[in-house]
Coordinates of C-alpha atoms and ligand atoms in Angstrom, one line a residue:
Chain O
M1 CA 16.0 27.8 -27.2
R2 CA 14.6 26.2 -24.1
R3 CA 15.0 22.5 -23.4
I4 CA 13.2 20.6 -20.7
E5 CA 13.6 16.9 -19.8
V6 CA 10.4 15.2 -18.7
T7 CA 9.7 11.6 -17.7
C8 CA 6.3 10.5 -18.9
I9 CA 4.5 8.8 -16.0
L10 CA 1.2 7.9 -17.8
C11 CA 2.2 4.3 -18.2
P12 CA 5.0 2.0 -16.9
V13 CA 7.2 2.4 -19.9
G14 CA 8.3 5.8 -18.6
C15 CA 9.5 7.4 -21.8
R16 CA 12.1 10.1 -21.4
L17 CA 10.8 13.1 -23.3
T18 CA 12.7 16.1 -24.4
V19 CA 10.6 19.2 -24.8
T20 CA 12.1 22.2 -26.7
E21 CA 10.7 25.7 -27.3
E22 CA 12.0 28.1 -29.9
D23 CA 10.2 31.3 -30.8
G24 CA 7.0 30.0 -29.3
E25 CA 7.2 26.7 -31.2
W26 CA 7.0 23.7 -28.9
K27 CA 8.4 20.3 -29.9
V28 CA 8.3 17.0 -28.0
E29 CA 10.7 14.1 -28.8
G30 CA 11.0 10.6 -27.4
Y31 CA 7.4 9.7 -26.7
G32 CA 6.2 6.2 -27.3
C33 CA 2.6 7.1 -27.9
R34 CA 0.4 10.2 -28.5
R35 CA -0.5 10.5 -24.8
G36 CA 3.1 11.2 -24.0
L37 CA 3.1 14.1 -26.5
A38 CA 0.3 15.9 -24.6
Y39 CA 1.8 15.0 -21.3
G40 CA 5.2 16.4 -22.3
L41 CA 3.7 19.7 -23.4
E42 CA 1.7 20.0 -20.2
E43 CA 4.6 19.2 -18.0
A44 CA 6.9 21.7 -19.8
Q45 CA 4.4 24.5 -20.1
N46 CA 2.3 24.3 -17.0
P47 CA 3.4 21.5 -14.5
S48 CA 1.0 21.3 -11.6
R49 CA 0.3 19.0 -8.7
V50 CA -2.2 18.6 -5.9
L51 CA -0.8 19.8 -2.6
I52 CA -1.4 17.6 0.4
T53 CA -0.7 18.5 4.0
V54 CA -2.3 18.5 7.5
I55 CA -4.0 21.3 9.4
P56 CA -4.3 21.5 13.2
V57 CA -7.7 20.8 14.6
D58 CA -9.1 22.4 17.9
D59 CA -11.1 20.2 20.2
G60 CA -11.0 17.2 17.8
E61 CA -10.7 13.5 18.5
L62 CA -7.4 13.8 16.6
P63 CA -5.1 16.8 16.6
V64 CA -4.8 17.3 12.8
V65 CA -6.9 16.8 9.7
P66 CA -5.4 15.9 6.3
V67 CA -6.3 18.3 3.5
K68 CA -5.7 18.8 -0.3
T69 CA -6.0 21.5 -2.8
S70 CA -9.3 21.3 -4.8
K71 CA -7.3 21.4 -8.0
P72 CA -3.6 20.9 -9.0
I73 CA -1.5 24.1 -8.4
P74 CA 1.6 25.1 -10.3
K75 CA 4.5 22.9 -9.2
N76 CA 6.8 25.7 -8.3
L77 CA 4.3 27.1 -5.8
L78 CA 3.9 23.9 -3.8
L79 CA 6.4 24.8 -1.1
K80 CA 5.2 28.4 -1.0
A81 CA 1.6 27.2 -0.7
S82 CA 2.5 24.7 2.0
K83 CA 4.1 27.6 4.0
A84 CA 1.1 29.9 3.4
L85 CA -1.0 27.4 5.2
A86 CA 1.0 27.6 8.4
G87 CA -1.1 29.2 11.1
L88 CA -4.4 27.9 9.6
R89 CA -6.5 26.0 12.2
V90 CA -10.0 24.5 12.1
K91 CA -12.4 23.6 14.8
A92 CA -13.9 20.1 15.1
P93 CA -16.1 18.6 13.9
V94 CA -14.6 18.5 10.4
R95 CA -16.4 16.7 7.6
L96 CA -14.7 15.0 4.6
G97 CA -14.9 17.5 1.7
Q98 CA -15.4 20.6 4.0
V99 CA -13.7 23.7 2.6
I100 CA -11.2 24.9 5.1
A101 CA -9.7 27.9 3.3
R102 CA -10.7 29.6 0.0
N103 CA -8.6 31.0 -2.8
L104 CA -5.2 29.9 -1.7
L105 CA -2.5 32.4 -2.9
D106 CA -5.1 33.9 -5.2
L107 CA -4.9 30.8 -7.3
D108 CA -8.7 30.2 -7.3
V109 CA -8.2 26.8 -5.4
N110 CA -9.6 25.8 -2.1
I111 CA -8.2 23.7 0.7
V112 CA -10.5 20.8 1.4
A113 CA -10.5 18.3 4.2
T114 CA -9.9 14.6 3.2
R115 CA -10.9 13.0 6.5
S116 CA -13.8 13.5 9.0
I117 CA -12.7 14.4 12.5
K118 CA -15.2 14.2 15.3
A119 CA -15.3 16.7 18.1
R120 CA -13.6 15.4 21.3
R121 CA -16.0 13.7 23.7
D122 CA -15.2 12.9 27.3
R123 CA -11.7 11.4 27.1
V124 CA -12.6 8.3 29.1
E125 CA -15.6 7.6 26.9
A126 CA -13.5 8.1 23.8
D127 CA -11.1 5.4 24.9
G128 CA -14.0 3.0 25.2
Q129 CA -13.5 2.4 28.9
K130 CA -16.1 2.2 31.7
Chain W
M1 CA -14.4 -16.6 28.0
P2 CA -17.7 -15.7 26.3
T3 CA -18.0 -17.5 23.0
R4 CA -19.8 -16.3 19.9
R5 CA -20.7 -18.4 17.0
V6 CA -20.4 -16.7 13.6
D7 CA -20.6 -17.6 9.9
L8 CA -17.7 -15.4 8.8
L9 CA -15.0 -13.8 10.9
V10 CA -12.9 -11.2 9.1
V11 CA -9.6 -10.5 10.8
G12 CA -8.3 -7.0 9.9
G13 CA -10.3 -4.0 8.8
G14 CA -8.1 -2.5 6.1
P15 CA -9.3 -2.3 2.5
A16 CA -9.1 -6.1 2.0
G17 CA -11.0 -6.9 5.2
L18 CA -13.6 -4.1 4.6
A19 CA -14.2 -5.3 1.0
A20 CA -14.5 -8.9 2.2
A21 CA -17.0 -8.0 5.0
A22 CA -19.1 -5.9 2.6
R23 CA -19.2 -8.4 -0.2
A24 CA -20.1 -11.3 2.2
S25 CA -22.9 -9.3 3.7
E26 CA -24.2 -8.3 0.3
L27 CA -24.2 -12.0 -0.8
G28 CA -26.4 -12.8 2.2
V29 CA -23.9 -14.3 4.6
R30 CA -25.4 -14.0 8.1
R31 CA -23.5 -13.2 11.2
V32 CA -20.5 -11.5 9.7
V33 CA -18.0 -10.1 12.2
L34 CA -15.1 -7.8 11.5
V35 CA -12.3 -7.3 14.1
D36 CA -9.5 -4.8 14.0
E37 CA -6.9 -4.1 16.6
R38 CA -6.8 -0.3 15.9
R39 CA -9.1 2.4 17.1
W40 CA -10.4 3.1 13.6
L41 CA -10.9 1.0 10.5
G42 CA -9.2 1.4 7.2
G43 CA -5.9 -0.3 7.9
I44 CA -3.0 1.8 6.5
L45 CA -5.4 4.0 4.4
P46 CA -6.0 6.6 7.1
Q47 CA -2.3 7.3 7.4
C48 CA -2.0 7.8 3.6
I49 CA -3.0 11.4 3.0
H50 CA -1.6 11.3 -0.5
P51 CA -3.6 10.7 -3.7
G52 CA -3.2 7.6 -5.8
F53 CA -6.0 5.4 -4.5
G54 CA -8.9 4.0 -6.4
L55 CA -8.4 5.4 -9.8
H56 CA -8.8 2.0 -11.6
R57 CA -11.9 1.1 -9.7
Y58 CA -13.7 4.3 -9.2
G59 CA -12.4 6.4 -12.1
R60 CA -11.3 9.1 -9.8
D61 CA -8.1 9.6 -7.8
M62 CA -8.7 9.7 -4.1
T63 CA -6.4 10.0 -1.1
G64 CA -6.0 7.1 1.2
C65 CA -8.2 8.8 3.9
E66 CA -10.9 9.5 1.4
L67 CA -11.0 5.9 0.2
A68 CA -11.1 4.7 3.8
E69 CA -14.2 6.7 4.6
K70 CA -15.9 5.4 1.5
L71 CA -15.2 1.8 2.4
I72 CA -16.1 2.3 6.0
D73 CA -19.4 4.0 5.2
R74 CA -20.3 1.0 3.0
V75 CA -19.6 -1.5 5.7
S76 CA -21.5 0.6 8.3
S77 CA -24.6 0.6 6.0
L78 CA -24.6 -3.2 6.0
D79 CA -25.3 -5.9 8.6
V80 CA -21.7 -6.3 9.7
D81 CA -20.8 -6.5 13.4
V82 CA -17.6 -4.4 13.8
Y83 CA -15.2 -4.7 16.8
T84 CA -12.4 -2.1 16.9
E85 CA -9.5 -2.2 19.4
A86 CA -10.0 -5.9 19.1
H87 CA -6.7 -7.7 18.9
T88 CA -6.8 -11.3 17.7
V89 CA -4.2 -13.1 19.7
R90 CA -4.7 -16.7 18.7
M91 CA -6.4 -18.7 15.9
G92 CA -7.1 -22.3 15.9
Y93 CA -8.5 -24.9 13.5
E94 CA -11.0 -27.2 15.3
S95 CA -12.8 -28.9 12.5
Y96 CA -14.0 -28.4 9.0
L97 CA -16.8 -26.1 10.1
S98 CA -15.2 -24.6 13.2
K99 CA -12.3 -22.3 13.5
T100 CA -11.6 -20.3 16.7
A101 CA -10.2 -16.9 17.3
E102 CA -9.4 -15.4 20.7
V103 CA -9.8 -11.7 20.7
L104 CA -8.9 -9.1 23.3
T105 CA -10.9 -5.9 23.5
P106 CA -11.2 -3.1 26.1
R107 CA -14.5 -4.7 27.0
G108 CA -12.9 -8.1 27.8
A109 CA -11.8 -11.2 26.0
F110 CA -14.0 -13.1 23.5
R111 CA -13.8 -16.4 21.6
F112 CA -15.3 -16.6 18.2
R113 CA -16.2 -19.9 16.6
A114 CA -16.5 -19.3 12.9
K115 CA -17.5 -21.5 10.0
T116 CA -15.2 -19.5 7.8
V117 CA -12.5 -16.9 8.3
V118 CA -11.1 -14.2 5.9
Y119 CA -7.7 -13.4 7.2
A120 CA -6.7 -9.9 6.1
A121 CA -4.3 -8.7 8.8
G122 CA -2.1 -6.8 6.4
A123 CA 1.6 -6.5 6.6
R124 CA 4.2 -5.2 9.0
E125 CA 7.2 -3.1 8.1
R126 CA 10.7 -4.6 8.1
T127 CA 12.9 -3.1 10.8
C128 CA 16.4 -1.6 10.7
F129 CA 17.6 -4.8 12.3
E130 CA 16.3 -6.8 9.3
A131 CA 18.0 -4.3 7.0
G132 CA 21.3 -5.1 8.8
I133 CA 21.8 -1.5 10.0
V134 CA 24.2 -1.5 13.0
G135 CA 25.5 1.2 15.3
S136 CA 23.8 3.0 18.2
R137 CA 20.1 3.1 18.9
P138 CA 19.3 6.7 19.7
A139 CA 15.9 8.4 19.2
G140 CA 15.1 9.4 15.7
V141 CA 15.1 6.0 13.9
Y142 CA 11.5 5.2 12.7
T143 CA 9.9 3.1 10.1
A144 CA 8.1 5.0 7.3
G145 CA 4.7 4.0 8.6
E146 CA 5.6 5.4 12.0
V147 CA 6.6 8.6 10.4
Q148 CA 3.4 8.8 8.4
E149 CA 1.3 8.2 11.5
M150 CA 3.2 10.6 13.6
M151 CA 2.9 13.4 11.1
D152 CA -0.4 12.9 9.5
V153 CA -2.5 11.4 12.2
W154 CA -0.9 13.0 15.3
G155 CA 0.7 16.2 13.8
I156 CA 4.2 15.5 15.2
L157 CA 7.2 16.4 13.2
P158 CA 9.7 13.6 13.7
G159 CA 12.9 15.5 12.8
R160 CA 14.6 18.3 10.8
E161 CA 17.1 16.6 8.6
A162 CA 16.4 13.1 7.3
V163 CA 17.9 10.2 5.4
V164 CA 15.5 7.6 4.0
A165 CA 16.6 4.0 3.7
G166 CA 14.7 2.3 0.8
S167 CA 13.2 3.7 -2.4
G168 CA 10.0 1.6 -2.5
D169 CA 6.8 3.6 -2.9
V170 CA 6.5 4.0 0.9
G171 CA 10.0 5.6 1.2
L172 CA 9.4 7.9 -1.8
I173 CA 6.1 9.1 -0.5
V174 CA 7.5 9.8 2.9
A175 CA 10.4 11.7 1.5
R176 CA 8.1 14.0 -0.3
R177 CA 5.8 14.4 2.7
L178 CA 8.8 15.4 4.9
T179 CA 10.0 17.9 2.3
L180 CA 6.7 19.6 2.2
E181 CA 6.8 20.0 5.9
G182 CA 10.1 21.7 5.7
V183 CA 12.3 18.7 6.7
K184 CA 15.5 18.5 4.6
V185 CA 15.7 15.1 3.0
K186 CA 19.4 14.6 2.4
A187 CA 19.2 11.4 0.5
V188 CA 17.0 8.4 -0.3
V189 CA 19.3 5.4 -0.2
E190 CA 18.6 2.3 -2.3
L191 CA 20.6 -1.0 -2.3
M192 CA 19.6 -2.1 -5.8
P193 CA 20.8 -0.3 -9.0
Y194 CA 17.1 0.7 -9.8
P195 CA 14.5 2.4 -7.7
G196 CA 12.1 0.1 -5.8
G197 CA 9.0 2.2 -6.3
L198 CA 6.8 3.1 -9.2
L199 CA 8.3 5.5 -11.7
R200 CA 5.4 7.9 -11.1
N201 CA 6.6 8.2 -7.5
V202 CA 10.2 8.6 -8.4
V203 CA 9.3 11.6 -10.6
Q204 CA 6.6 13.1 -8.4
C205 CA 8.3 12.5 -5.0
L206 CA 12.0 12.9 -5.7
E207 CA 12.6 14.7 -9.0
D208 CA 10.0 17.3 -8.3
Y209 CA 11.9 18.3 -5.1
Q210 CA 15.4 17.5 -6.2
I211 CA 15.9 14.9 -3.5
P212 CA 19.0 12.9 -4.2
L213 CA 18.5 9.2 -4.9
L214 CA 21.6 7.1 -4.1
L215 CA 21.2 3.9 -6.1
S216 CA 23.5 0.9 -5.3
H217 CA 24.1 2.4 -1.8
V218 CA 23.4 1.1 1.6
V219 CA 22.9 2.6 5.1
L220 CA 25.5 0.8 7.2
A221 CA 25.2 2.3 10.7
V222 CA 23.5 4.9 12.9
E223 CA 25.6 7.3 15.0
G224 CA 24.5 9.4 18.0
S225 CA 24.0 9.0 21.7
K226 CA 20.6 10.5 22.7
R227 CA 19.4 11.5 19.2
V228 CA 20.5 10.4 15.7
E229 CA 23.5 12.6 14.7
S230 CA 24.5 11.0 11.5
V231 CA 24.4 7.8 9.4
L232 CA 27.1 6.0 7.5
V233 CA 26.3 5.3 3.9
A234 CA 28.4 3.3 1.4
E235 CA 28.3 2.2 -2.3
V236 CA 27.8 -1.5 -2.9
D237 CA 29.5 -3.8 -5.4
E238 CA 27.7 -6.1 -7.7
N239 CA 27.3 -8.7 -4.9
L240 CA 25.6 -6.0 -2.9
R241 CA 28.5 -5.8 -0.4
A242 CA 29.5 -2.4 0.9
R243 CA 32.8 -1.0 -0.5
E244 CA 34.8 0.2 2.4
E245 CA 36.6 2.9 0.6
T246 CA 33.2 4.6 -0.3
V247 CA 31.9 5.0 3.2
K248 CA 30.6 8.5 3.9
R249 CA 28.9 10.2 6.9
I250 CA 25.7 12.1 6.4
P251 CA 24.7 14.3 9.3
C252 CA 20.9 14.1 10.1
D253 CA 18.6 13.7 13.1
L254 CA 16.1 11.3 11.5
L255 CA 16.6 7.9 9.8
V256 CA 13.5 6.6 8.1
I257 CA 13.4 2.9 7.5
A258 CA 11.4 2.0 4.4
V259 CA 12.9 -1.4 3.5
G260 CA 9.8 -3.3 2.6
L261 CA 6.7 -5.0 4.1
I262 CA 6.2 -8.6 5.3
P263 CA 2.8 -10.3 5.4
R264 CA 1.6 -10.7 9.0
V265 CA 1.0 -14.4 9.1
E266 CA 1.9 -15.4 12.6
L267 CA -1.7 -16.2 13.6
L268 CA -2.3 -18.2 10.4
A269 CA 0.9 -20.1 10.8
G270 CA 0.1 -20.7 14.4
A271 CA -3.2 -22.3 13.4
G272 CA -1.2 -24.6 11.0
A273 CA -1.5 -22.9 7.6
M274 CA 1.2 -23.5 5.1
I275 CA 3.4 -20.5 4.3
D276 CA 5.0 -19.8 0.9
P277 CA 8.6 -18.6 1.5
K278 CA 8.5 -16.8 -1.8
T279 CA 5.7 -14.4 -0.8
G280 CA 5.9 -14.7 3.0
G281 CA 2.1 -15.2 2.9
P282 CA 0.1 -18.4 3.0
V283 CA -0.1 -20.9 0.2
V284 CA -3.6 -20.5 -1.3
N285 CA -5.7 -22.1 -4.0
E286 CA -7.8 -20.4 -6.7
F287 CA -10.5 -19.7 -4.0
L288 CA -7.8 -17.9 -2.0
E289 CA -8.3 -20.7 0.6
T290 CA -5.3 -21.5 2.7
S291 CA -4.2 -25.1 3.6
L292 CA -6.8 -24.8 6.4
P293 CA -10.3 -25.5 4.8
G294 CA -12.6 -22.5 5.1
V295 CA -9.8 -20.1 6.1
F296 CA -9.2 -17.6 3.3
A297 CA -6.5 -14.9 2.9
A298 CA -6.6 -11.5 1.2
G299 CA -4.7 -8.3 0.9
N300 CA -1.2 -7.7 2.1
A301 CA -1.4 -10.7 4.5
L302 CA -1.6 -12.8 1.4
V303 CA 0.9 -11.0 -0.8
I304 CA 2.3 -7.5 -0.7
N305 CA 0.1 -5.4 -3.1
D306 CA 1.2 -2.1 -4.5
L307 CA -2.4 -1.3 -5.7
V308 CA -5.2 -1.0 -3.2
E309 CA -7.6 -2.4 -5.9
H310 CA -5.8 -5.7 -5.9
A311 CA -6.1 -6.0 -2.1
M312 CA -9.8 -5.2 -2.4
E313 CA -10.6 -7.6 -5.2
Q314 CA -8.8 -10.3 -3.2
G315 CA -11.0 -9.5 -0.2
E316 CA -14.1 -9.8 -2.4
L317 CA -13.0 -13.1 -3.9
A318 CA -12.2 -14.5 -0.4
A319 CA -15.7 -13.4 0.7
E320 CA -17.4 -15.1 -2.3
S321 CA -15.4 -18.2 -1.6
A322 CA -16.5 -18.1 2.1
Y323 CA -20.1 -17.8 0.9
R324 CA -19.8 -20.8 -1.3
F325 CA -18.0 -22.8 1.5
I326 CA -20.9 -22.0 3.9
E327 CA -23.6 -22.8 1.3
D328 CA -22.1 -26.0 0.1
G329 CA -20.3 -27.1 3.2
G330 CA -16.9 -26.9 1.6
F331 CA -15.4 -27.4 -1.8
R332 CA -15.3 -30.5 -3.8
S333 CA -12.0 -32.3 -3.5
A334 CA -9.7 -31.8 -6.5
S335 CA -6.3 -32.6 -7.7
W336 CA -4.5 -29.3 -7.2
K337 CA -1.8 -28.3 -9.6
R338 CA 1.0 -26.4 -8.1
V339 CA 2.0 -23.5 -10.3
R340 CA 5.8 -23.5 -10.9
V341 CA 7.5 -20.2 -10.6
G342 CA 9.9 -20.1 -13.6
D343 CA 12.8 -17.8 -14.5
G344 CA 12.4 -14.1 -14.1
L345 CA 9.7 -14.2 -11.5
R346 CA 9.7 -13.9 -7.7
F347 CA 6.4 -15.5 -7.0
V348 CA 3.0 -16.4 -8.4
V349 CA -0.3 -16.2 -6.3
P350 CA -2.5 -18.3 -6.1
Q351 CA 0.0 -21.2 -5.8
L352 CA -2.6 -24.0 -6.4
L353 CA -5.0 -24.3 -9.3
A354 CA -7.6 -26.9 -10.3
G355 CA -9.7 -25.1 -12.9
F356 CA -13.0 -24.7 -11.0
R357 CA -13.1 -21.1 -12.0
D358 CA -11.3 -18.5 -14.1
V359 CA -8.4 -17.3 -12.0
K360 CA -6.4 -14.1 -11.8
L361 CA -2.7 -14.6 -11.2
Y362 CA -0.6 -12.1 -9.3
L363 CA 3.1 -12.2 -10.2
R364 CA 6.1 -10.1 -9.5
A365 CA 9.2 -9.8 -11.7
S366 CA 12.7 -10.4 -10.3
S367 CA 14.2 -7.4 -12.1
P368 CA 13.3 -4.6 -14.5
S369 CA 13.2 -5.3 -18.3
E370 CA 11.9 -4.0 -21.5
N371 CA 9.9 -6.0 -24.2
A372 CA 9.5 -9.0 -22.0
R373 CA 7.3 -12.0 -22.6
L374 CA 5.3 -13.8 -20.0
L375 CA 5.1 -17.5 -20.9
I376 CA 3.1 -20.5 -19.8
P377 CA 4.6 -23.2 -22.1
E378 CA 2.1 -25.9 -21.2
L379 CA -0.7 -23.8 -22.5
G380 CA 1.2 -22.3 -25.4
K381 CA 0.4 -18.9 -23.9
S382 CA 2.6 -15.9 -24.4
V383 CA 1.9 -12.4 -23.4
R384 CA 4.0 -9.4 -24.5
L385 CA 4.8 -6.9 -21.8
R386 CA 6.4 -3.7 -23.0
S387 CA 8.0 -2.8 -19.7
V388 CA 8.3 -4.8 -16.5
R389 CA 9.2 -3.4 -13.1
P390 CA 9.4 -5.4 -9.8
A391 CA 7.5 -2.5 -8.2
E392 CA 4.5 -3.2 -10.4
M393 CA 2.5 -6.3 -9.9
I394 CA 1.8 -8.2 -13.1
T395 CA -1.7 -9.8 -13.4
L396 CA -2.8 -12.5 -15.8
T397 CA -6.2 -14.2 -16.0
L398 CA -6.4 -17.9 -16.9
K399 CA -9.5 -19.6 -18.2
A400 CA -10.8 -22.5 -16.1
E401 CA -10.9 -24.9 -19.1
D402 CA -7.2 -24.1 -19.8
V403 CA -6.2 -24.9 -16.3
L404 CA -8.3 -28.0 -16.3
K405 CA -6.7 -29.5 -19.3
A406 CA -3.1 -28.7 -18.4
E407 CA -1.0 -31.4 -16.8
R408 CA 1.2 -28.9 -15.1
L409 CA 1.7 -25.2 -15.2
T410 CA 4.9 -23.1 -15.3
V411 CA 4.9 -19.3 -15.5
K412 CA 8.1 -17.6 -16.5
L413 CA 9.3 -14.2 -17.8
V414 CA 11.8 -14.0 -20.6
Ligands
FAD501 C1 2.9 3.9 2.6 C2 2.0 3.2 1.6 C3 1.5 3.9 0.5 C4 0.7 3.3 -0.4 N1 0.2 4.0 -1.5 C5 -0.7 3.4 -2.4 C6 -1.2 4.2 -3.4 O1 -0.9 5.4 -3.6 N2 -2.2 3.6 -4.2 C7 -2.6 2.3 -4.0 O2 -3.4 1.8 -4.8 N3 -2.0 1.6 -3.0 C8 -1.1 2.1 -2.2 N4 -0.6 1.3 -1.2 C9 -1.0 -0.1 -1.1 C10 -2.3 -0.4 -0.4 O3 -2.5 0.7 0.6 C11 -2.2 -1.7 0.3 O4 -2.1 -2.7 -0.7 C12 -3.5 -2.0 1.1 O5 -3.7 -1.1 2.1 C13 -3.4 -3.4 1.8 O6 -4.6 -3.6 2.5 P1 -4.8 -4.7 3.6 O7 -6.3 -4.6 4.0 O8 -4.4 -6.0 3.1 O9 -3.9 -4.3 4.8 P2 -3.8 -3.1 5.8 O10 -4.3 -1.8 5.2 O11 -2.5 -3.1 6.4 O12 -4.9 -3.5 7.0 C14 -4.7 -4.6 7.9 C15 -5.5 -4.4 9.1 O13 -5.5 -5.5 9.9 C16 -5.4 -5.2 11.3 N5 -4.8 -6.3 12.0 C17 -3.6 -6.8 11.9 N6 -3.4 -7.8 12.8 C18 -4.5 -7.9 13.5 C19 -4.9 -8.7 14.6 N7 -4.0 -9.7 15.1 N8 -6.1 -8.6 15.2 C20 -6.9 -7.6 14.7 N9 -6.6 -6.8 13.6 C21 -5.4 -6.9 13.1 C22 -4.5 -3.9 11.3 O14 -4.8 -3.1 12.4 C23 -5.0 -3.2 10.0 O15 -6.0 -2.3 10.2 C24 0.3 1.9 -0.3 C25 0.8 1.2 0.8 C26 1.6 1.8 1.8 C27 2.1 1.0 2.9
SF4_502 S1 4.8 8.3 -23.9 FE1 3.1 6.8 -24.1 S2 4.3 4.9 -24.0 FE2 5.7 6.4 -23.3 S3 5.4 6.4 -21.0 FE3 4.0 8.0 -21.9 S4 2.1 6.9 -22.1 FE4 3.7 5.3 -21.9

C-alpha cells in the first residue's frame, strides 16, 4: 500500500489529506469538500507545477528575461528542467509571450518569455540623459 | 522651479497607482500625471516572476511581470502623462484645491500643483536592524526584495547557501526561487509558532523542495568579516524571547531578510496627514481620503495587501473619489464614525465611515483560528469564517444605510 500526505491548497482551510493506493484503488481521506478529493488524487498521482526562471539576454536593455513553462510540468522534474535550461540564451528584443525554447525535456512544453525586453540603445540615451 | 498645474497627481506607478491613473482617465479626469521614481513602471510586479497574480480579477493566473505589462499597456493607451525616474521629495497641502509635490527627474526639478493626489508609493521592506539582528555587517545580508531584483532583473546570484529570516509570502517565494537556481536554502526561520505566509506558498515553496521551516525561532546575529560566514539561530519561549541554551550556528554566505513591509508614508506625514499606528498607513475615510482633503491613498502605502487585486481596487476607488472631489469641489461634510478595532483584529481600513456609499472593509486577524465569527454588534451582523489566517486579508462589505443608522461601529473576531 502506498500512502501520500497532501495539503489541499484550494482554499484557506488547508485540509490535510491522506491519499492511499492499494492494487490500483485510490482513496482520499480528510477532505472538507469535493474539490479537495480531486485535488488529492491529482497531487498524489501526477503532481505538477509551472517552472519559472530567468534566461540571459544578449544586447538587451536588461541582462535577463523571466520565463515560464507553457504548462505545468511534473514536480519531480522541476530541478532537472531548471538545469536543462542552463546555457540557453536569447537575443533582444524579446516580446512577452515569445517562445524561447520548444519541447523542454521532451515533455511537450515550451519556454515562454513573461516580460518584454527591448534591444539596448545607446547607453547614454537609455539613461535619459542629454 | 517650473510649476505644472494638474487635476490629478498619482504618486507611485505600481499596480495601485496604475489602476488609479487608468480609472481617472477613463472617467474623464483631465491632466492626469503619474510619477514613479524607478526606471520602469509596475512597482514590485516586474521583480515578481512567479505566478499568482490576477486570478480573481482576470480569471487567469499571471506572473507579476505579465500583469505589469498588461497594466502599463492600458495606461499607455490613455491620456496619462507619465514621468519615470521621477522622485517625489516633498509634498505639501496649500489649500482645499491645491496640493504641491516637488519632483526630481534626470531632466530637472518640477513642482506640481494638483487639485487632487492619489498617493500610491507602496511599502518598504523592514531591515535587519528593525528585526533586531545584531553581529557584524559583512556582504551577503540582503532584503528579499533586493534578492529578487538582483536575480530576476539583473541576473546576479547573491550567494550559495542561504538562511531566510521570515516566513511571510515574500520569504517563502524567495526561498523557492533560490532553490531553483541551485542555492541551498538551509532554513526559513520564523519567530511566530505559525508560518507568516499563505498556506499555498508554504506547500509550494517549502514542502515541495523540503526546505526546513523553523517555527518559533529567531535569527540572533550575523557572523563573518568580509562575507557572511554563518548566522546564529535560537528557539524562542512563549514571550518570544530567545532561549540561550538553544542557540545554534548555521553556516551560510547569504542572509535574506524577509521580515515584513511598512507603508511608505513619510511624504504624506510630512504634508500633515494623520497616520494610523495599527496599519502604519494613513487614516482614511470611505472615499480613501486621508485627513488632507483631496489627498487619497491606495495600495501598500495605505495598508499592506497580500493580493494585488486589493491594491488595484483601492487605486480605482481613490481615482473615483478624486473625480468626484474635482467635479463637486470636495465632499459634503459629515459626522465621521471611527470604526473601533475589537478583539482578534489588528486593524480595520478604512478607519472612518459616514454612510455616503457602500464600503468594503479590509481587516487582518491577530492570530490563526478555525470556525471564527466576525461581529459588528451595533449592526447585529455576524459572519462565519471557516478558517482565519493573519496572512490573508479579510474583506467585508457594509451597506451605506447600515453605516448611516449605526451610532458607533465595532468590528471584532471571536
Ligand atoms: C515579494 C512579493 C510577492 C507578492 N506576491 C503576490 C502574489 O503572488 N499575488 C498577489 O496577488 N500579490 C502578491 N504580492 C502583493 C502585491 O504585489 C502588492 O500588494 C502590490 O504590488 C502593491 O502595489 P502598490 O502599487 O501599492 O505598491 P508597489 O508595487 O510597491 O508600487 C509603489 C511604487 O511607488 C513608487 N514610489 C515610491 N515612493 C515614491 C516617490 N517618493 N516618488 C515616486 N515614486 C515613488 C515605487 O517606485 C513603486 O514603483 C506580493 C508582494 C511582494 C512584495
Ligand atoms: S478540501 Fe475543500 S475545504 Fe479543504 S482545503 Fe481543499 S478546498 Fe478547502
